[in-house]
PDB file of C-alpha atoms in Angstrom:
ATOM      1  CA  UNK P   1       0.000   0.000   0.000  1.00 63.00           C
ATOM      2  CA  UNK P   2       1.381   3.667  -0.998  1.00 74.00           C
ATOM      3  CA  UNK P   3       1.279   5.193   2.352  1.00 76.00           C
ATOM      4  CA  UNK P   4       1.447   8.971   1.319  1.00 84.00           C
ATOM      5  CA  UNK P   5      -2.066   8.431  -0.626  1.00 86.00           C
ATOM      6  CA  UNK P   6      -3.319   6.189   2.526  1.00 87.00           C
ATOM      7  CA  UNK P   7      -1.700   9.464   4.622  1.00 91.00           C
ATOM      8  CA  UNK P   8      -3.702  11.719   2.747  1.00 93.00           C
ATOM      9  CA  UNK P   9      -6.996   9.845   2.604  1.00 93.00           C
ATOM     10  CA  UNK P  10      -7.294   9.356   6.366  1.00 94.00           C
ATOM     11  CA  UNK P  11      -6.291  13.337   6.900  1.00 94.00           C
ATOM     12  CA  UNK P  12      -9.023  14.241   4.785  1.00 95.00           C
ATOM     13  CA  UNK P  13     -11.337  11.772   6.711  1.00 95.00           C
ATOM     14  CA  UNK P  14     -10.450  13.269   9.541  1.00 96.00           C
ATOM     15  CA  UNK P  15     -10.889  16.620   8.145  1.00 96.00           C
ATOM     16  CA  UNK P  16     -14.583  15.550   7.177  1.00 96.00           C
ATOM     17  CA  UNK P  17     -15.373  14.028  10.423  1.00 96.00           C
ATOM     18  CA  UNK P  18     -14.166  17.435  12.195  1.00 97.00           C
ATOM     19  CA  UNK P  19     -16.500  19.457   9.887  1.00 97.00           C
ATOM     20  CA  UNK P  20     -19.332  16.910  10.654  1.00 96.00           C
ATOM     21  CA  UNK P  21     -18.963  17.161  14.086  1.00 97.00           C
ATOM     22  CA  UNK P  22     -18.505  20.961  14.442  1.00 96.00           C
ATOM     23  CA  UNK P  23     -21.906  21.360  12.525  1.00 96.00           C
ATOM     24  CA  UNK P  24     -23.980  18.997  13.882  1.00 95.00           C
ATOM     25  CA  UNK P  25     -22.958  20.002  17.487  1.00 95.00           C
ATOM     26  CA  UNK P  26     -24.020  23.528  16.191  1.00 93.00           C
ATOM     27  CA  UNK P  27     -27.467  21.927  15.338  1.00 90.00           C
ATOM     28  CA  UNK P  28     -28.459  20.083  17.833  1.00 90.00           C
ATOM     29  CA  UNK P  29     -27.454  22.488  20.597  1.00 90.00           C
ATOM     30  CA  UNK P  30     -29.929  25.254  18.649  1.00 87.00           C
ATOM     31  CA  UNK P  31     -32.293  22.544  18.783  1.00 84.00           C
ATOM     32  CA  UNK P  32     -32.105  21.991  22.259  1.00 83.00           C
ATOM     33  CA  UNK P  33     -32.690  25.615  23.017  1.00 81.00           C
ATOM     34  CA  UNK P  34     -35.352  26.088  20.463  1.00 76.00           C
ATOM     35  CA  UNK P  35     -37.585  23.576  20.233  1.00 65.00           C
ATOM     36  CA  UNK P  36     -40.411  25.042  17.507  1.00 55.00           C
ATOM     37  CA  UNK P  37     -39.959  22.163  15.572  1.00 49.00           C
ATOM     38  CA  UNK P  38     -40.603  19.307  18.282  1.00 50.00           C
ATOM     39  CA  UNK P  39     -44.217  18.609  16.271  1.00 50.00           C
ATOM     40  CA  UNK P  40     -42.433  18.935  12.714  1.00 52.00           C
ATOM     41  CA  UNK P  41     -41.882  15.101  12.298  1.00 55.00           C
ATOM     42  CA  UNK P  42     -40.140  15.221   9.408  1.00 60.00           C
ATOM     43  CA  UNK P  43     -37.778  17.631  10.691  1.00 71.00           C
ATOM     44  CA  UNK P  44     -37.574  15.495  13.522  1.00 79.00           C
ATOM     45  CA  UNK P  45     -36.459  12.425  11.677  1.00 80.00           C
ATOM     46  CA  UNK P  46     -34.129  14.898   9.706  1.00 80.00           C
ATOM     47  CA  UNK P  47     -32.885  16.106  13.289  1.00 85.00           C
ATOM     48  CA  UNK P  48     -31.901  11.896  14.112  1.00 89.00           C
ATOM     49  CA  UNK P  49     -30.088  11.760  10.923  1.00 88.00           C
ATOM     50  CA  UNK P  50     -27.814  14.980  12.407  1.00 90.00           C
ATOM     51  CA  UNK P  51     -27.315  12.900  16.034  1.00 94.00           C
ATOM     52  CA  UNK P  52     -26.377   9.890  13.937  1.00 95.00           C
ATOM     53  CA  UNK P  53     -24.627  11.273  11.521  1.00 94.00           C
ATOM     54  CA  UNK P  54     -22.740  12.466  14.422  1.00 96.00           C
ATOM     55  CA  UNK P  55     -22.147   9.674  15.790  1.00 96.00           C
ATOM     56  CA  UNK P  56     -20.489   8.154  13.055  1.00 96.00           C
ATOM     57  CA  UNK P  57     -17.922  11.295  12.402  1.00 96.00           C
ATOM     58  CA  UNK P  58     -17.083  10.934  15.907  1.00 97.00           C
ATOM     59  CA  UNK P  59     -16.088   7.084  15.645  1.00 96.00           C
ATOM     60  CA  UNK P  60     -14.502   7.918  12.472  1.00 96.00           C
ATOM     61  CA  UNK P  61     -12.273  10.960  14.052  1.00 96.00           C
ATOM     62  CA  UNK P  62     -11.094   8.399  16.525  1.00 96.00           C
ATOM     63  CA  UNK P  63     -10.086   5.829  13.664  1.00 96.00           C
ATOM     64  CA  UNK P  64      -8.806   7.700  10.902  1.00 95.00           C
ATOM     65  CA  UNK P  65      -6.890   9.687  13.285  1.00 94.00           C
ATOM     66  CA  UNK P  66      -5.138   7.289  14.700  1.00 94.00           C
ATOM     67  CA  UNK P  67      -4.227   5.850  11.409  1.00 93.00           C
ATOM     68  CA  UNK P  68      -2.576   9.178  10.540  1.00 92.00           C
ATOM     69  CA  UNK P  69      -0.143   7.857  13.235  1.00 90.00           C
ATOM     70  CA  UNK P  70      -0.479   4.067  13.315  1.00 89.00           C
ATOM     71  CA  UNK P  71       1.110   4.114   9.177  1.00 87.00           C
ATOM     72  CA  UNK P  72       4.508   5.194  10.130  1.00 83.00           C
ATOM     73  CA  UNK P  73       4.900   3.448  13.648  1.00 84.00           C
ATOM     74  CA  UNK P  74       6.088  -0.320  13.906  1.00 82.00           C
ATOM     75  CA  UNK P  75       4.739  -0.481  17.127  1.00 86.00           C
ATOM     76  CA  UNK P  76       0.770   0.510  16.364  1.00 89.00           C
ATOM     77  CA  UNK P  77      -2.198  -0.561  18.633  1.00 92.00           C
ATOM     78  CA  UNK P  78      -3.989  -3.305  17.186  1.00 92.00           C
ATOM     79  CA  UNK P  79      -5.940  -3.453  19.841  1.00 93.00           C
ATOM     80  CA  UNK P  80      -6.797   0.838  19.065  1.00 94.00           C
ATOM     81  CA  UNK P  81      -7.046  -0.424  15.301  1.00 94.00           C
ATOM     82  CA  UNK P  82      -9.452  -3.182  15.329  1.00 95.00           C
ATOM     83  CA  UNK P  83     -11.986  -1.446  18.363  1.00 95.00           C
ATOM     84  CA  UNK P  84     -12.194   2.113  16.664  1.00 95.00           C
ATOM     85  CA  UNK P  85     -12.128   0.499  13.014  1.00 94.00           C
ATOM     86  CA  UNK P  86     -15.229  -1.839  14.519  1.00 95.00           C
ATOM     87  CA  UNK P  87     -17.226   1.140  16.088  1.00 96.00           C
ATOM     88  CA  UNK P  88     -16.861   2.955  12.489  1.00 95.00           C
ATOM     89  CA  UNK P  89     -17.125   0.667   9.965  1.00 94.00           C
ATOM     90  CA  UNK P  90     -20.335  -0.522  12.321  1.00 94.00           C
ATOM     91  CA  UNK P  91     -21.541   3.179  12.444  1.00 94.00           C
ATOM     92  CA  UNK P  92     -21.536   3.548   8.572  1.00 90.00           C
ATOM     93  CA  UNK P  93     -25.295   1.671   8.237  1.00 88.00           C
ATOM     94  CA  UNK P  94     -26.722   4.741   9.730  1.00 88.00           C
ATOM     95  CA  UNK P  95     -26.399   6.566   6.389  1.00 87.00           C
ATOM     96  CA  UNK P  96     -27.919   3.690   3.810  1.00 85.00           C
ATOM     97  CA  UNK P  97     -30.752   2.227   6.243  1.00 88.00           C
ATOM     98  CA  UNK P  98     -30.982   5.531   7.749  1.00 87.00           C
ATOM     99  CA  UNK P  99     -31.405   7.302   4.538  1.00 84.00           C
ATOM    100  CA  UNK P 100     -34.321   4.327   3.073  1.00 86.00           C
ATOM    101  CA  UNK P 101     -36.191   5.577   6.368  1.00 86.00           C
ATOM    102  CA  UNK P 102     -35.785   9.055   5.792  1.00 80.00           C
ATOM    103  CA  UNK P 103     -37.052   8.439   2.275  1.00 80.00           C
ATOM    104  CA  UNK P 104     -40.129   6.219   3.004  1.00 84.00           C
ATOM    105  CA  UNK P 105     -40.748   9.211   5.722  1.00 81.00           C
ATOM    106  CA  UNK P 106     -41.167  11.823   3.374  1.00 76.00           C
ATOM    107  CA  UNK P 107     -42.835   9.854   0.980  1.00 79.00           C
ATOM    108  CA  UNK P 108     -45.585   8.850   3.006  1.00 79.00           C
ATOM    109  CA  UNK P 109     -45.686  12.509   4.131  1.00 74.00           C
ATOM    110  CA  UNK P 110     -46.878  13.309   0.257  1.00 71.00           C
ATOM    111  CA  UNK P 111     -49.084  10.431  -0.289  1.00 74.00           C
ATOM    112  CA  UNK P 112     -50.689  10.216   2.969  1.00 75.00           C
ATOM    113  CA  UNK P 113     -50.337  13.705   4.955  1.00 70.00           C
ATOM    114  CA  UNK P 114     -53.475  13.308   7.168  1.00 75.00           C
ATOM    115  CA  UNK P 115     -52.484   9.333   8.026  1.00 81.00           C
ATOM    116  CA  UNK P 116     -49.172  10.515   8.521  1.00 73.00           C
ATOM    117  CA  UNK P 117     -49.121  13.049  10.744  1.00 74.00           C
ATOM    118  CA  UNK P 118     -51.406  10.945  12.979  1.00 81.00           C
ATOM    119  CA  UNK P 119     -49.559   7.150  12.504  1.00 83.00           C
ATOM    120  CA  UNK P 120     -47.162   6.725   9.753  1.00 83.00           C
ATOM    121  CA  UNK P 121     -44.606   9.510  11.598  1.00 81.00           C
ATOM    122  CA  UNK P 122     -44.383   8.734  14.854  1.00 87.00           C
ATOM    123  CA  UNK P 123     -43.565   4.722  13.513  1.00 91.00           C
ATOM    124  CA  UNK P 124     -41.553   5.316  11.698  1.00 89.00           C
ATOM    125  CA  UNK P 125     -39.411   7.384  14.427  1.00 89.00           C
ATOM    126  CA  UNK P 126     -39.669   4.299  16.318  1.00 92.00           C
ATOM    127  CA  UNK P 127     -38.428   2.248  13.600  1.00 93.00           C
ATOM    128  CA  UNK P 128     -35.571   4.348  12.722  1.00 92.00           C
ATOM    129  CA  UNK P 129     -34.914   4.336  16.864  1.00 93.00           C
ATOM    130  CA  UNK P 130     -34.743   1.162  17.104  1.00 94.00           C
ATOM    131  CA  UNK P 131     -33.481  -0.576  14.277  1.00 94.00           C
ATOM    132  CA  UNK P 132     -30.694   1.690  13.912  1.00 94.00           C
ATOM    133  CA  UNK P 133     -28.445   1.123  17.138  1.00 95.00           C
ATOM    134  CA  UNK P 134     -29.552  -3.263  16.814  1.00 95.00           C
ATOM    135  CA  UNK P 135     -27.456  -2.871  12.895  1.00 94.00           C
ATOM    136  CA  UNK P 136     -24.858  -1.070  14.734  1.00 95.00           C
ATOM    137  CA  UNK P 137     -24.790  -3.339  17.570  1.00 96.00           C
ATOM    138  CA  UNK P 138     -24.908  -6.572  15.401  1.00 95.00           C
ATOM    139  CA  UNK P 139     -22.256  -5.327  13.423  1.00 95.00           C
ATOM    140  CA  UNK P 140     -19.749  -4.760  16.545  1.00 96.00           C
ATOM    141  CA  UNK P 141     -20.642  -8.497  17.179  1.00 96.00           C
ATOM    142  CA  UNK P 142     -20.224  -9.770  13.988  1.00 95.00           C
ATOM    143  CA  UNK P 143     -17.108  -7.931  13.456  1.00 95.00           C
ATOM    144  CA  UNK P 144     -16.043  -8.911  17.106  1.00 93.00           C
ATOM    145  CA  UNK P 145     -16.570 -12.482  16.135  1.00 94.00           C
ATOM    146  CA  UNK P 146     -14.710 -12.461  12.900  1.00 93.00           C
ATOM    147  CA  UNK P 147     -11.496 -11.074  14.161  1.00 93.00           C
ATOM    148  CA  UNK P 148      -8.154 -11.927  11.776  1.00 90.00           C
ATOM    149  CA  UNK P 149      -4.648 -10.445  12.363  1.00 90.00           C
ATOM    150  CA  UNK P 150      -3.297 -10.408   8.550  1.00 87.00           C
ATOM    151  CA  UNK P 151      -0.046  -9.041   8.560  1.00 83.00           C
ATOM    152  CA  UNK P 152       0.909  -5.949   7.852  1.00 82.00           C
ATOM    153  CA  UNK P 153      -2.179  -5.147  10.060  1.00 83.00           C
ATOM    154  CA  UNK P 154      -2.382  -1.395   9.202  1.00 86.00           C
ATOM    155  CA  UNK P 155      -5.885  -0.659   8.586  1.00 87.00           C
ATOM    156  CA  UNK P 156      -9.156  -2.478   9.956  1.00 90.00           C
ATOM    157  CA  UNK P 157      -9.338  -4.837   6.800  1.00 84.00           C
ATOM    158  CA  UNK P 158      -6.626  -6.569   8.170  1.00 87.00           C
ATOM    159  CA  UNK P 159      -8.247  -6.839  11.400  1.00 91.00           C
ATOM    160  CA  UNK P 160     -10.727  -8.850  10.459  1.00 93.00           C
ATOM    161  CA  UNK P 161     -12.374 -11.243   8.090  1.00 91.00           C
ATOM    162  CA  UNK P 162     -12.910  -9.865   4.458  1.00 84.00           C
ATOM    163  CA  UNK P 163     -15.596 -11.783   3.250  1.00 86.00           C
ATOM    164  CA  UNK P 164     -17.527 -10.273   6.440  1.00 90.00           C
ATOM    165  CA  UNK P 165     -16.335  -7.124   6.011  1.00 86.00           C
ATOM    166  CA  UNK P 166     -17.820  -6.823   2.207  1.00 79.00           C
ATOM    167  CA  UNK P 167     -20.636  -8.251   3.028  1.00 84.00           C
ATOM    168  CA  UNK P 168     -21.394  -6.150   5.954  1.00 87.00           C
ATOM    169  CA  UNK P 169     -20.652  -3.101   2.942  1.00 79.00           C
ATOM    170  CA  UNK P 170     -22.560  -4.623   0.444  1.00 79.00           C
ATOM    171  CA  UNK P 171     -25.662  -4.722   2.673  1.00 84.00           C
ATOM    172  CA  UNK P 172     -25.111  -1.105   2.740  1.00 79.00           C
ATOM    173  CA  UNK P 173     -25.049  -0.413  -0.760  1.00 76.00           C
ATOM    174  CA  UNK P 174     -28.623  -2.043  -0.728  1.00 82.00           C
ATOM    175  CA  UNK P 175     -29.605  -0.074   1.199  1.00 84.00           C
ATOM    176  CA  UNK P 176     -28.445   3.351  -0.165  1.00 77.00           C
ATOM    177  CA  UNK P 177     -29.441   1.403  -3.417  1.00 77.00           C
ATOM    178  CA  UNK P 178     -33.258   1.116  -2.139  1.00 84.00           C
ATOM    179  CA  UNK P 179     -32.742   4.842  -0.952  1.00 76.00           C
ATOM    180  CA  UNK P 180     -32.342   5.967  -4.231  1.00 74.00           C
ATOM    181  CA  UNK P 181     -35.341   4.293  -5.641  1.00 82.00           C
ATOM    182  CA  UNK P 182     -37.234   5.423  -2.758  1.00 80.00           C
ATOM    183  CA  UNK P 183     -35.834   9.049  -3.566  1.00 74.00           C
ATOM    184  CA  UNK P 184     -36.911   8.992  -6.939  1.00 78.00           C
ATOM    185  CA  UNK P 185     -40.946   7.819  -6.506  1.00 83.00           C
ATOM    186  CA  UNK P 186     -40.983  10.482  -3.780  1.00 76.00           C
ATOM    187  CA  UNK P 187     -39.440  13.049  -5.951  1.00 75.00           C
ATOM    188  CA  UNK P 188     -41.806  12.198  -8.958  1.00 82.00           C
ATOM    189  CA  UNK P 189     -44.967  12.094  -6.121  1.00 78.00           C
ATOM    190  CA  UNK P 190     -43.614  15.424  -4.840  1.00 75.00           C
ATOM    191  CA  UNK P 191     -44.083  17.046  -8.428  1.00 76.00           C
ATOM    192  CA  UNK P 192     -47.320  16.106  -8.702  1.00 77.00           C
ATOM    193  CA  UNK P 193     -48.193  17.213  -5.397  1.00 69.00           C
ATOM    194  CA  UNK P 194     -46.819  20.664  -6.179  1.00 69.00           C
ATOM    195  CA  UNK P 195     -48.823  21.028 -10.008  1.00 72.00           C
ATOM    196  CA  UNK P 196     -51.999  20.058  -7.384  1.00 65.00           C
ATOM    197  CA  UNK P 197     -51.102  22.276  -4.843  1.00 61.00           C
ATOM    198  CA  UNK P 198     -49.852  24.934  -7.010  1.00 53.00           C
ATOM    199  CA  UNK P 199     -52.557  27.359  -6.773  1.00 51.00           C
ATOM    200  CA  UNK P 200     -53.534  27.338  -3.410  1.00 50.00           C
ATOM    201  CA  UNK P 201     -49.768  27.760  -2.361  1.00 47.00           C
ATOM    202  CA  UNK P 202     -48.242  31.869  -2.390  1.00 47.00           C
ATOM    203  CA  UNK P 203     -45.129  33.005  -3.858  1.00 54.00           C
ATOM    204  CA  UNK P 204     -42.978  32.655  -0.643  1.00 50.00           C
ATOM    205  CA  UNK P 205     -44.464  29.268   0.349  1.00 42.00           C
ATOM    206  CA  UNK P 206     -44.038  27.428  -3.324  1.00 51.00           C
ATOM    207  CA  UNK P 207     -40.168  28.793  -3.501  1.00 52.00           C
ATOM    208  CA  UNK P 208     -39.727  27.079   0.087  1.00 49.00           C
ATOM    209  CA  UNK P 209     -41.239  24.079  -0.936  1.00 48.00           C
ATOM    210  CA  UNK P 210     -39.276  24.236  -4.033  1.00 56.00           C
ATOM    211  CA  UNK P 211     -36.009  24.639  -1.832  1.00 57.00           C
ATOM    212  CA  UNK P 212     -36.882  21.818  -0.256  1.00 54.00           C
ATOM    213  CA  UNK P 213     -37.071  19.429  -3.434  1.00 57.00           C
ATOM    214  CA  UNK P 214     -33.718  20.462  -4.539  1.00 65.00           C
ATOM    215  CA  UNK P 215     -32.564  20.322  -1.466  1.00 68.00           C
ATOM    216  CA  UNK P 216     -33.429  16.159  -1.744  1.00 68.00           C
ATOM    217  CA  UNK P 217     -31.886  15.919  -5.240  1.00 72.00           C
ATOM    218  CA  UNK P 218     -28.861  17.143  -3.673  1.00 78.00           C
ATOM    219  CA  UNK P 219     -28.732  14.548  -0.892  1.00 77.00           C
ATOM    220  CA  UNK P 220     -29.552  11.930  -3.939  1.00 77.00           C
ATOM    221  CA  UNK P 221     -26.744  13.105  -5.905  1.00 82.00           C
ATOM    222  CA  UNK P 222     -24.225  13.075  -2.944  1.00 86.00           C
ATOM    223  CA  UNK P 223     -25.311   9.551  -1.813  1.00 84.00           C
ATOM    224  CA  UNK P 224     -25.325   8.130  -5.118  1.00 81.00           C
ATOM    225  CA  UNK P 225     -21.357   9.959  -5.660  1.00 85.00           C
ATOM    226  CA  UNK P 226     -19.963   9.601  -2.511  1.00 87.00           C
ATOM    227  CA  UNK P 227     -21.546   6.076  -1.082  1.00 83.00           C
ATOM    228  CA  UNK P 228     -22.921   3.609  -3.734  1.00 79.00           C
ATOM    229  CA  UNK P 229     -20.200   3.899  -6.360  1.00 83.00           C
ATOM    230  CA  UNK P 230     -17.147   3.743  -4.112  1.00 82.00           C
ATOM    231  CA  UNK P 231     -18.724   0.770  -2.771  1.00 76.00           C
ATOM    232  CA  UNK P 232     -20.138  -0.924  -5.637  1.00 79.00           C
ATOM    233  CA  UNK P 233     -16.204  -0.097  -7.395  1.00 83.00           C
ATOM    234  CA  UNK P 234     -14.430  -1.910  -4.259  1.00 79.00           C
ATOM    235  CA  UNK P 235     -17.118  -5.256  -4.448  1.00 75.00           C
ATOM    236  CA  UNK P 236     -16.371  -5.227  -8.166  1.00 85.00           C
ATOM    237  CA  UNK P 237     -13.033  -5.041  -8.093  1.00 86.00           C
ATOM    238  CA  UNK P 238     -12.607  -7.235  -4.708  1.00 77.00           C
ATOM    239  CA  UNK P 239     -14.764 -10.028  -6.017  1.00 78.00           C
ATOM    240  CA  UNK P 240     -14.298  -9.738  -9.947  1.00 84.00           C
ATOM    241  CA  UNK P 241     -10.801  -9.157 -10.204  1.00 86.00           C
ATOM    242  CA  UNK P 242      -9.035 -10.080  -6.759  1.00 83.00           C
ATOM    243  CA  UNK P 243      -8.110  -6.837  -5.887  1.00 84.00           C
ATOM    244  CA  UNK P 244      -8.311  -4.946  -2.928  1.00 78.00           C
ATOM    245  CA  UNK P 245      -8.318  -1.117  -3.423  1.00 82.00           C
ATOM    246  CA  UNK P 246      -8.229  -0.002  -0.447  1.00 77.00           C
ATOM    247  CA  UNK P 247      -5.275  -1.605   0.420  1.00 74.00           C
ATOM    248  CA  UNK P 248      -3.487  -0.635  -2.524  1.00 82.00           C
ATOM    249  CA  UNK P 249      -3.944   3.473  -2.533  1.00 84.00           C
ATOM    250  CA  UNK P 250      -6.327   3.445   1.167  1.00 81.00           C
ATOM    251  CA  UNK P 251      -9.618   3.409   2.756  1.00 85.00           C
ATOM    252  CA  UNK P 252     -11.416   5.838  -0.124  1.00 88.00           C
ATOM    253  CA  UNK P 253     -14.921   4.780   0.612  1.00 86.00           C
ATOM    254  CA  UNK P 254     -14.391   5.751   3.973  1.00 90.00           C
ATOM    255  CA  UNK P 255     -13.148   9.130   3.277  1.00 92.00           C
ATOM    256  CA  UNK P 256     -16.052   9.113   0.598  1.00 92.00           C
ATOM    257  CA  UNK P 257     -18.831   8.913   3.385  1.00 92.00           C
ATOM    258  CA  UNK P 258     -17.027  10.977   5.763  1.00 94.00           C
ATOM    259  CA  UNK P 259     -17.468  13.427   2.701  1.00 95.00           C
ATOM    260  CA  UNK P 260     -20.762  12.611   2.132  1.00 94.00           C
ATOM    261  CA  UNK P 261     -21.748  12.818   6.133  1.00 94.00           C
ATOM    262  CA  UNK P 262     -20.398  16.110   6.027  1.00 95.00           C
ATOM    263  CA  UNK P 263     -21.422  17.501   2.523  1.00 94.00           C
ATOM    264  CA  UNK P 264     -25.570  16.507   4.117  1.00 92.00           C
ATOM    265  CA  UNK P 265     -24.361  18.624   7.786  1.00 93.00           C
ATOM    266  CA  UNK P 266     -23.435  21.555   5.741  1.00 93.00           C
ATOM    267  CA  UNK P 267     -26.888  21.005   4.232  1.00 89.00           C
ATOM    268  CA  UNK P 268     -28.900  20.416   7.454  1.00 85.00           C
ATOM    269  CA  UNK P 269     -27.382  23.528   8.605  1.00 89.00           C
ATOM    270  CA  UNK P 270     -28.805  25.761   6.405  1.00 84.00           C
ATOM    271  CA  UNK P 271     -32.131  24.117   6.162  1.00 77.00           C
ATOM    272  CA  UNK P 272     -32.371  23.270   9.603  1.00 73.00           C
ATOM    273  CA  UNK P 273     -31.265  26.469  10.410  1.00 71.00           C
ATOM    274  CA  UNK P 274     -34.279  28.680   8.949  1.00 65.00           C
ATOM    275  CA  UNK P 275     -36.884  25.861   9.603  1.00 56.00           C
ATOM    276  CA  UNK P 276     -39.143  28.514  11.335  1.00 46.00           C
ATOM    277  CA  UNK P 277     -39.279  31.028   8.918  1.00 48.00           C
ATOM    278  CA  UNK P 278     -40.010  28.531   6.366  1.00 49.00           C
ATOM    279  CA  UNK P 279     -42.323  26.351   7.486  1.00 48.00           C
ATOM    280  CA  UNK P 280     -45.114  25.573   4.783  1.00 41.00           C
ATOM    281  CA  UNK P 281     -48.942  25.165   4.631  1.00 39.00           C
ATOM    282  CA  UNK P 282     -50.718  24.047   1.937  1.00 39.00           C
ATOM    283  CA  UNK P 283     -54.381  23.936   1.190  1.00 36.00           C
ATOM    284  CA  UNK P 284     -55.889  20.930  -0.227  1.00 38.00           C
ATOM    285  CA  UNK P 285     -59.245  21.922   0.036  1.00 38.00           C
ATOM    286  CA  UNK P 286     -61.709  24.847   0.890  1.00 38.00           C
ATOM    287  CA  UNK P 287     -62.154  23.328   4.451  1.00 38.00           C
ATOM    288  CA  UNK P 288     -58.975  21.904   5.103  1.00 36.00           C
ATOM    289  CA  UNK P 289     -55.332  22.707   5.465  1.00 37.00           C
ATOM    290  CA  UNK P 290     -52.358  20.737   5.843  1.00 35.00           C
ATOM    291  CA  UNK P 291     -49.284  21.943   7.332  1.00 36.00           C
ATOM    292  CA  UNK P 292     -46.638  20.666   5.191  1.00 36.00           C
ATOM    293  CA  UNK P 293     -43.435  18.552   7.179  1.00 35.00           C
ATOM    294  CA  UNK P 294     -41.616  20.178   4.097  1.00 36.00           C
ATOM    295  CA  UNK P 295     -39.255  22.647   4.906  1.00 36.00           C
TER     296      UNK P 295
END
């Protein structure tokens, strides 16, 4: 492996995790002072996604950092290695299955709004609760479970099994892959829920809604750039050609999703940020009004 490119991959990891961390620190402490938005509940799932997102740069800052050290020194932790690669490379679900919840959330918000707002939100919070920190924790076992010392024993693939590792990743990749299609049916029900709603919806309030829908196309577009083809290229590559990128030039999909984790916290700061002043309602009907989850 060319350490100087593995050098520079984990520094710019680290450099992602740091901005992740900064922001979302930033967001959730406003949150905890304001809390306007406690009955928004798709800003509340959005407002998870920050926490876990979060979570994940912090595990990663205490990996990748390390490894800025543990390349050059003979006498690395393995112990430091394996734990803090575990805790990360266990923490990355929270983006894919995160993301397919976040995606069926808002979809159901446009197809169902009165349903939702009464059922379909608050399980779906549970859901995401719950069946977020059981992947995490399964994947600390199974990764606990699986431990192999391959020499030179640099980076967490060496740490443990490879064939668990993948298909721990791959798993992911579903998942951001069902994200995406998930992403797209809510993007094509959101356009026709706009041409309904069009009318009955001012200047101000159809721009914010607007904002809001390319506000998803960006998280699509990072997702699809910086998680499912750095991690469809390594399976390909691992499995179709027998070779191991990673541990030829370094851990790239990691610094990928740091980069992604942190491209989405520079975006949930500026949505998240001016959630009051935007929040929308739309009328559907003479007698009825719906206050949009939309930001």
């Amino acid at each position: 492996m060319y350490l100087g490119s593995a050098f520079f991959l984990y520094l710019s990891s680290v450099c992602g995790s740091m901005l992740t961390i900064t922001l979302n620190s930033f967001i959730m402490l406003k949150k905890l002072k304001n809390r306007q938005d406690t009955n928004n509940s798709q800003l509340q799932i959005q407002y998870y996604c920050v926490f876990f997102y979060w979570f994940f740069a912090i595990c990663n800052l205490w990996y990748s950092g390390y490894e800025c050290y543990a390349l050059t020194d003979p006498q690395r932790n393995h112990d430091l290695i394996f734990w803090s690669g575990t805790l990360t490379y266990s923490a990355e679900h929270v983006v894919g299955i995160g993301n397919t919840f976040v995606a069926v959330d808002r979809l159901l918000a446009m197809q169902s709004p009165f349903k939702y707002r009464k059922l379909y939100s608050t399980v779906i919070q549970r859901l995401y609760l719950g069946i977020l920190p059981t992947v995490v924790a399964v994947n600390v076992v199974l990764y606990g479970i699986s431990r192999q010392f391959k020499e030179p024993g640099i980076m967490f693939s060496h740490h443990v099994d490879i064939d668990v590792l993948v298909g721990l990743n791959l798993l992911n990749v579903a998942a951001c892959g069902c994200n995406i299609i998930l992403s797209v049916v809510f993007l094509i029900s959101f356009w026709n829920f706009l041409k309904r709603q069009s009318k009955a919806v001012n200047v101000g309030h159809f721009n914010s809604i607007k904002k809001a829908n390319n506000i998803v196309i960006y998280q699509m577009f990072f997702e699809a750039v910086l998680v499912i083809v750095p991690l469809c290229v390594t399976l390909i590559l691992q499995y179709g050609f027998s070779v191991s990128l990673p541990d030829i030039i370094g851990p790239y999909p990691l610094l990928a999703l740091a980069l992604y984790t942190a491209a989405c916290s520079v975006l949930y700061t500026i949505k998240l940020n001016n959630s009051a002043a935007n929040q929308v309602s739309v009328t559907v009907a003479p007698r009825s009004v719906i206050v949009s989850s939309v930001e």
